[in-house]
Amino acid sequence: MKMQRWILFFSVLLSVLFPFLPLVLWSMSERWFYPGLLPQSFGPRAWSYVFGTAGSQLLTGLSASFSLALVTTIVSLILGIPAGRALGLYDFPGKKLVSLLLILPIIVPPLSISMGLHFWFIQLRLAETFIGVVLIHLSFCLPYTIFVIWGVFTDYNPDFEEQARSLGAAPMKIILQVMLPMIFPGITVAALFSFLLSWSQYLSTLIIGGGKMLTLPILLFSLMDSGDRPVAAAVSLVFILPAFLALMGSAHSLGRSGLQGVR
Amino acid sequence: MKGSSSHVTAKNGGTGRKASPWRLLSLLGPALTTVLVLFGGGLVLGLLQALGYLPAIGFSTIGLEHFGHVLQDPDFGKSLILTLYIATTSTLVAAVVSVLLALSLIRWAADSRTIHFILQVPLTVPHLVIAISVILLLAPAGLFSRLFSALAIIKSPAEFPLLINDGWGIGILAVYIWKEIPFITFMLLSVLKNMGTELLEAGATLNASTMQRFTHIILPIIAPSLGAACLIVFAFTFGAFEVPFLLGRTYPLVLPVWAYKNYSDIDLLARPEGIAIGLIIAAIVIISIVLSQIFLHFGRKRGLTI
């Protein structure tokens, strides 16, 4: 038993970590000619380029990606918590239809929707704007958020709110001091979902943002085109860092099932 | 998060609570309106454009010619087959590995927080980053080629088999399989944890073989979650752009890459065709989900367990 456990542990560890090896090696390499298995010389060229010469560009990309993901997540939660509550707590006619309406944006690729909306967004002057890109990210982040919060509220007991009310608590106080603390772990998962979905979007941002919203994925694509592998590897590592930190930070509150369901 | 395991399978079983229509409307209204306007609007406006209705640039007749062009293009069949091949293969391989992995985890490491944490890492890594890593690993001068060269198995990068931008989409499959295994595994783990060991012990008491215990006890229990997870993975890999764009061949193209290529063409006439391909992708994904639901429904009615 002990033996199998260790084999399982190391094979999972190895398969998960392996893809990061070439990224780390390339980002630290100065010269790496074929057929060297390791770089002939290591050096900080790529990293000093990323944080020095291209530092402002990277910072713009980071802040564009971060602010888009943050605003999309906040709006998704504001709209999604009441909707998830209604779906999780109550029976009503047409619930199946509502769930179908919410499943469709999750399975239909954002590509199809972005191309359809683009022309309309141009007319409404939403194309190439921050709000326009937030809206296109919302089209799939919001349904995802609602699904997670729906799940949270199916396990929720609203009787606690009733008790608070009978003790004279105001509605706002009930929301802030009874409901939110109880659903907080679920909210964390929903927020992470939405943040990661928006953070890793490429094509919908490109179509609606039209090259004006230079997010990290868009920077990465142009780096891959330019063929500078050490720099592309370094930016890739910067790109995964925030999500990884979020995972570390939330690991405690998420418990074991953690990020189950994240796309 | 027990509830989030049932993404696609709609939550059955009522809650027994009712709310007034006004209350429901105030809770659901804003969110549903947003989804309906953005998603429904995107589909409807896309359809209008694909039918040739673009009054702003002087096209105001409606017709199926753009869809006709796409469907009659000899490349359409090739693209469709390639896209189906990639989506099906990556989903099936990831599903089989996930079932084995989930069962091993339950058996040998159900209490290990570390291993569960490690397995969550791929969920946070964007597909794009893994695509770049796979290029650095599998390209003719990539890390594997260097390794084989160091072991004197090959003499030059030209002898290394073509694994990216190749005909079989090996690189694309590698990215998807690595990304989707943890996704499916976590969906299965939540079901397996709730299952407990009683049923398996009962099976063992009745002298059921390992295979019998798997097909008659475990498989029926995990089937709904496995099916739902596979559908999400299939739909995603069928409609995703980045990975086949970076790791695929220039001909034939997968449908999403072909759609965007048309859409971004300098020739504005190609644009409605791009949108038409986008809608065909959406239709294929929706139809395959509806068909699998019908199939599952009839399967259950006849007493089949999968």
Tab-separated table of N, CA and C in Angstrom, chain A residues 164-231:
chain	number	residue	atom	x	y	z
A	164	ALA	N	-32.146	35.538	12.506
A	164	ALA	CA	-31.555	36.868	12.637
A	164	ALA	C	-32.642	37.935	12.509
A	165	ARG	N	-33.582	37.675	11.579
A	165	ARG	CA	-34.647	38.653	11.346
A	165	ARG	C	-35.538	38.768	12.581
A	166	SER	N	-35.873	37.611	13.163
A	166	SER	CA	-36.750	37.640	14.328
A	166	SER	C	-36.054	38.292	15.518
A	167	LEU	N	-34.724	38.312	15.477
A	167	LEU	CA	-33.989	39.005	16.540
A	167	LEU	C	-33.808	40.483	16.220
A	168	GLY	N	-34.394	40.914	15.096
A	168	GLY	CA	-34.414	42.333	14.788
A	168	GLY	C	-33.290	42.837	13.911
A	169	ALA	N	-32.585	41.945	13.198
A	169	ALA	CA	-31.501	42.404	12.330
A	169	ALA	C	-32.059	43.022	11.053
A	170	ALA	N	-31.414	44.082	10.584
A	170	ALA	CA	-31.840	44.741	9.344
A	170	ALA	C	-31.420	43.884	8.149
A	171	PRO	N	-32.156	44.001	6.994
A	171	PRO	CA	-31.845	43.164	5.819
A	171	PRO	C	-30.376	43.230	5.410
A	172	MET	N	-29.792	44.443	5.417
A	172	MET	CA	-28.406	44.591	4.998
A	172	MET	C	-27.472	43.843	5.957
A	173	LYS	N	-27.824	43.915	7.241
A	173	LYS	CA	-27.021	43.262	8.266
A	173	LYS	C	-27.102	41.740	8.093
A	174	ILE	N	-28.292	41.251	7.708
A	174	ILE	CA	-28.457	39.807	7.498
A	174	ILE	C	-27.579	39.349	6.342
A	175	ILE	N	-27.587	40.133	5.254
A	175	ILE	CA	-26.759	39.766	4.100
A	175	ILE	C	-25.283	39.744	4.485
A	176	LEU	N	-24.823	40.808	5.172
A	176	LEU	CA	-23.395	40.932	5.458
A	176	LEU	C	-22.924	40.013	6.582
A	177	GLN	N	-23.776	39.806	7.602
A	177	GLN	CA	-23.284	39.068	8.768
A	177	GLN	C	-23.797	37.641	8.865
A	178	VAL	N	-24.825	37.289	8.088
A	178	VAL	CA	-25.320	35.915	8.142
A	178	VAL	C	-25.039	35.193	6.827
A	179	MET	N	-25.534	35.768	5.709
A	179	MET	CA	-25.423	35.066	4.440
A	179	MET	C	-23.973	35.001	3.938
A	180	LEU	N	-23.323	36.161	3.816
A	180	LEU	CA	-21.980	36.170	3.224
A	180	LEU	C	-20.970	35.285	3.968
A	181	PRO	N	-20.910	35.341	5.307
A	181	PRO	CA	-19.949	34.446	5.970
A	181	PRO	C	-20.235	32.969	5.678
A	182	MET	N	-21.528	32.612	5.556
A	182	MET	CA	-21.855	31.202	5.330
A	182	MET	C	-21.486	30.737	3.936
A	183	ILE	N	-21.648	31.631	2.940
A	183	ILE	CA	-21.363	31.193	1.578
A	183	ILE	C	-19.953	31.583	1.142
A	184	PHE	N	-19.138	32.113	2.070
A	184	PHE	CA	-17.845	32.649	1.660
A	184	PHE	C	-16.945	31.662	0.890
A	185	PRO	N	-16.798	30.414	1.352
A	185	PRO	CA	-15.933	29.490	0.581
A	185	PRO	C	-16.428	29.309	-0.855
A	186	GLY	N	-17.744	29.210	-1.011
A	186	GLY	CA	-18.322	29.078	-2.346
A	186	GLY	C	-18.060	30.292	-3.205
A	187	ILE	N	-18.154	31.473	-2.576
A	187	ILE	CA	-17.890	32.718	-3.300
A	187	ILE	C	-16.439	32.735	-3.789
A	188	THR	N	-15.527	32.241	-2.927
A	188	THR	CA	-14.108	32.209	-3.315
A	188	THR	C	-13.919	31.372	-4.573
A	189	VAL	N	-14.562	30.194	-4.600
A	189	VAL	CA	-14.432	29.331	-5.775
A	189	VAL	C	-15.010	30.030	-6.997
A	190	ALA	N	-16.200	30.613	-6.853
A	190	ALA	CA	-16.840	31.281	-7.983
A	190	ALA	C	-15.951	32.408	-8.500
A	191	ALA	N	-15.357	33.170	-7.566
A	191	ALA	CA	-14.508	34.285	-7.967
A	191	ALA	C	-13.276	33.779	-8.710
A	192	LEU	N	-12.663	32.704	-8.200
A	192	LEU	CA	-11.486	32.140	-8.863
A	192	LEU	C	-11.815	31.654	-10.272
A	193	PHE	N	-12.955	30.965	-10.391
A	193	PHE	CA	-13.443	30.480	-11.688
A	193	PHE	C	-13.456	31.603	-12.698
A	194	SER	N	-14.202	32.640	-12.305
A	194	SER	CA	-14.451	33.747	-13.197
A	194	SER	C	-13.143	34.457	-13.521
A	195	PHE	N	-12.308	34.654	-12.500
A	195	PHE	CA	-11.035	35.342	-12.701
A	195	PHE	C	-10.155	34.575	-13.686
A	196	LEU	N	-10.039	33.254	-13.483
A	196	LEU	CA	-9.176	32.452	-14.346
A	196	LEU	C	-9.697	32.405	-15.782
A	197	LEU	N	-11.028	32.299	-15.924
A	197	LEU	CA	-11.620	32.269	-17.262
A	197	LEU	C	-11.273	33.538	-18.026
A	198	SER	N	-11.451	34.678	-17.354
A	198	SER	CA	-11.185	35.953	-18.004
A	198	SER	C	-9.682	36.125	-18.237
A	199	TRP	N	-8.888	35.753	-17.246
A	199	TRP	CA	-7.426	35.894	-17.289
A	199	TRP	C	-6.826	35.158	-18.483
A	200	SER	N	-7.366	33.993	-18.840
A	200	SER	CA	-6.736	33.204	-19.897
A	200	SER	C	-7.402	33.395	-21.264
A	201	GLN	N	-8.370	34.309	-21.366
A	201	GLN	CA	-9.023	34.534	-22.659
A	201	GLN	C	-8.063	35.145	-23.678
A	202	TYR	N	-8.090	34.635	-24.882
A	202	TYR	CA	-7.301	35.266	-25.938
A	202	TYR	C	-8.191	35.805	-27.062
A	203	LEU	N	-8.908	34.889	-27.740
A	203	LEU	CA	-9.558	35.278	-28.986
A	203	LEU	C	-10.681	36.305	-28.808
A	204	SER	N	-11.523	36.114	-27.767
A	204	SER	CA	-12.625	37.061	-27.607
A	204	SER	C	-12.078	38.453	-27.283
A	205	THR	N	-10.986	38.512	-26.499
A	205	THR	CA	-10.358	39.798	-26.197
A	205	THR	C	-9.823	40.434	-27.478
A	206	LEU	N	-9.226	39.588	-28.331
A	206	LEU	CA	-8.646	40.100	-29.570
A	206	LEU	C	-9.731	40.637	-30.505
A	207	ILE	N	-10.840	39.878	-30.638
A	207	ILE	CA	-11.898	40.295	-31.567
A	207	ILE	C	-12.546	41.591	-31.091
A	208	ILE	N	-12.974	41.632	-29.826
A	208	ILE	CA	-13.684	42.819	-29.341
A	208	ILE	C	-12.695	43.946	-29.008
A	209	GLY	N	-11.544	43.591	-28.417
A	209	GLY	CA	-10.569	44.619	-28.046
A	209	GLY	C	-9.799	45.168	-29.240
A	210	GLY	N	-9.807	44.409	-30.353
A	210	GLY	CA	-9.193	44.878	-31.589
A	210	GLY	C	-7.753	45.351	-31.445
A	211	GLY	N	-6.950	44.698	-30.588
A	211	GLY	CA	-5.551	45.102	-30.474
A	211	GLY	C	-5.351	46.304	-29.569
A	212	LYS	N	-6.442	46.871	-29.066
A	212	LYS	CA	-6.296	48.011	-28.152
A	212	LYS	C	-6.102	47.540	-26.724
A	213	MET	N	-6.712	46.376	-26.397
A	213	MET	CA	-6.547	45.829	-25.059
A	213	MET	C	-5.401	44.832	-25.102
A	214	LEU	N	-4.197	45.297	-24.738
A	214	LEU	CA	-3.030	44.416	-24.819
A	214	LEU	C	-2.885	43.590	-23.548
A	215	THR	N	-3.673	42.532	-23.448
A	215	THR	CA	-3.591	41.679	-22.267
A	215	THR	C	-2.380	40.761	-22.398
A	216	LEU	N	-2.045	40.056	-21.322
A	216	LEU	CA	-0.887	39.154	-21.346
A	216	LEU	C	-0.985	38.083	-22.434
A	217	PRO	N	-2.160	37.408	-22.609
A	217	PRO	CA	-2.209	36.398	-23.680
A	217	PRO	C	-1.906	36.996	-25.047
A	218	ILE	N	-2.354	38.220	-25.288
A	218	ILE	CA	-2.109	38.840	-26.591
A	218	ILE	C	-0.614	39.165	-26.749
A	219	LEU	N	0.015	39.631	-25.651
A	219	LEU	CA	1.471	39.856	-25.674
A	219	LEU	C	2.223	38.560	-25.953
A	220	LEU	N	1.775	37.472	-25.300
A	220	LEU	CA	2.440	36.178	-25.456
A	220	LEU	C	2.381	35.693	-26.899
A	221	PHE	N	1.220	35.880	-27.532
A	221	PHE	CA	1.081	35.448	-28.921
A	221	PHE	C	2.046	36.195	-29.817
A	222	SER	N	2.177	37.512	-29.587
A	222	SER	CA	3.077	38.246	-30.469
A	222	SER	C	4.528	37.867	-30.179
A	223	LEU	N	4.831	37.516	-28.927
A	223	LEU	CA	6.183	37.052	-28.604
A	223	LEU	C	6.499	35.730	-29.294
A	224	MET	N	5.499	34.819	-29.352
A	224	MET	CA	5.723	33.542	-30.011
A	224	MET	C	5.958	33.761	-31.499
A	225	ASP	N	5.256	34.763	-32.068
A	225	ASP	CA	5.456	35.078	-33.487
A	225	ASP	C	6.865	35.591	-33.740
A	226	SER	N	7.368	36.408	-32.787
A	226	SER	CA	8.695	36.991	-32.987
A	226	SER	C	9.789	35.946	-32.795
A	227	GLY	N	9.460	34.821	-32.162
A	227	GLY	CA	10.407	33.712	-32.073
A	227	GLY	C	11.436	33.831	-30.970
A	228	ASP	N	11.295	34.826	-30.076
A	228	ASP	CA	12.240	34.922	-28.967
A	228	ASP	C	11.801	33.975	-27.850
A	229	ARG	N	12.341	32.754	-27.889
A	229	ARG	CA	11.869	31.735	-26.955
A	229	ARG	C	12.163	32.040	-25.492
A	230	PRO	N	13.394	32.500	-25.150
A	230	PRO	CA	13.640	32.791	-23.729
A	230	PRO	C	12.649	33.806	-23.171
A	231	VAL	N	12.359	34.863	-23.942
A	231	VAL	CA	11.442	35.889	-23.444
A	231	VAL	C	10.020	35.339	-23.361
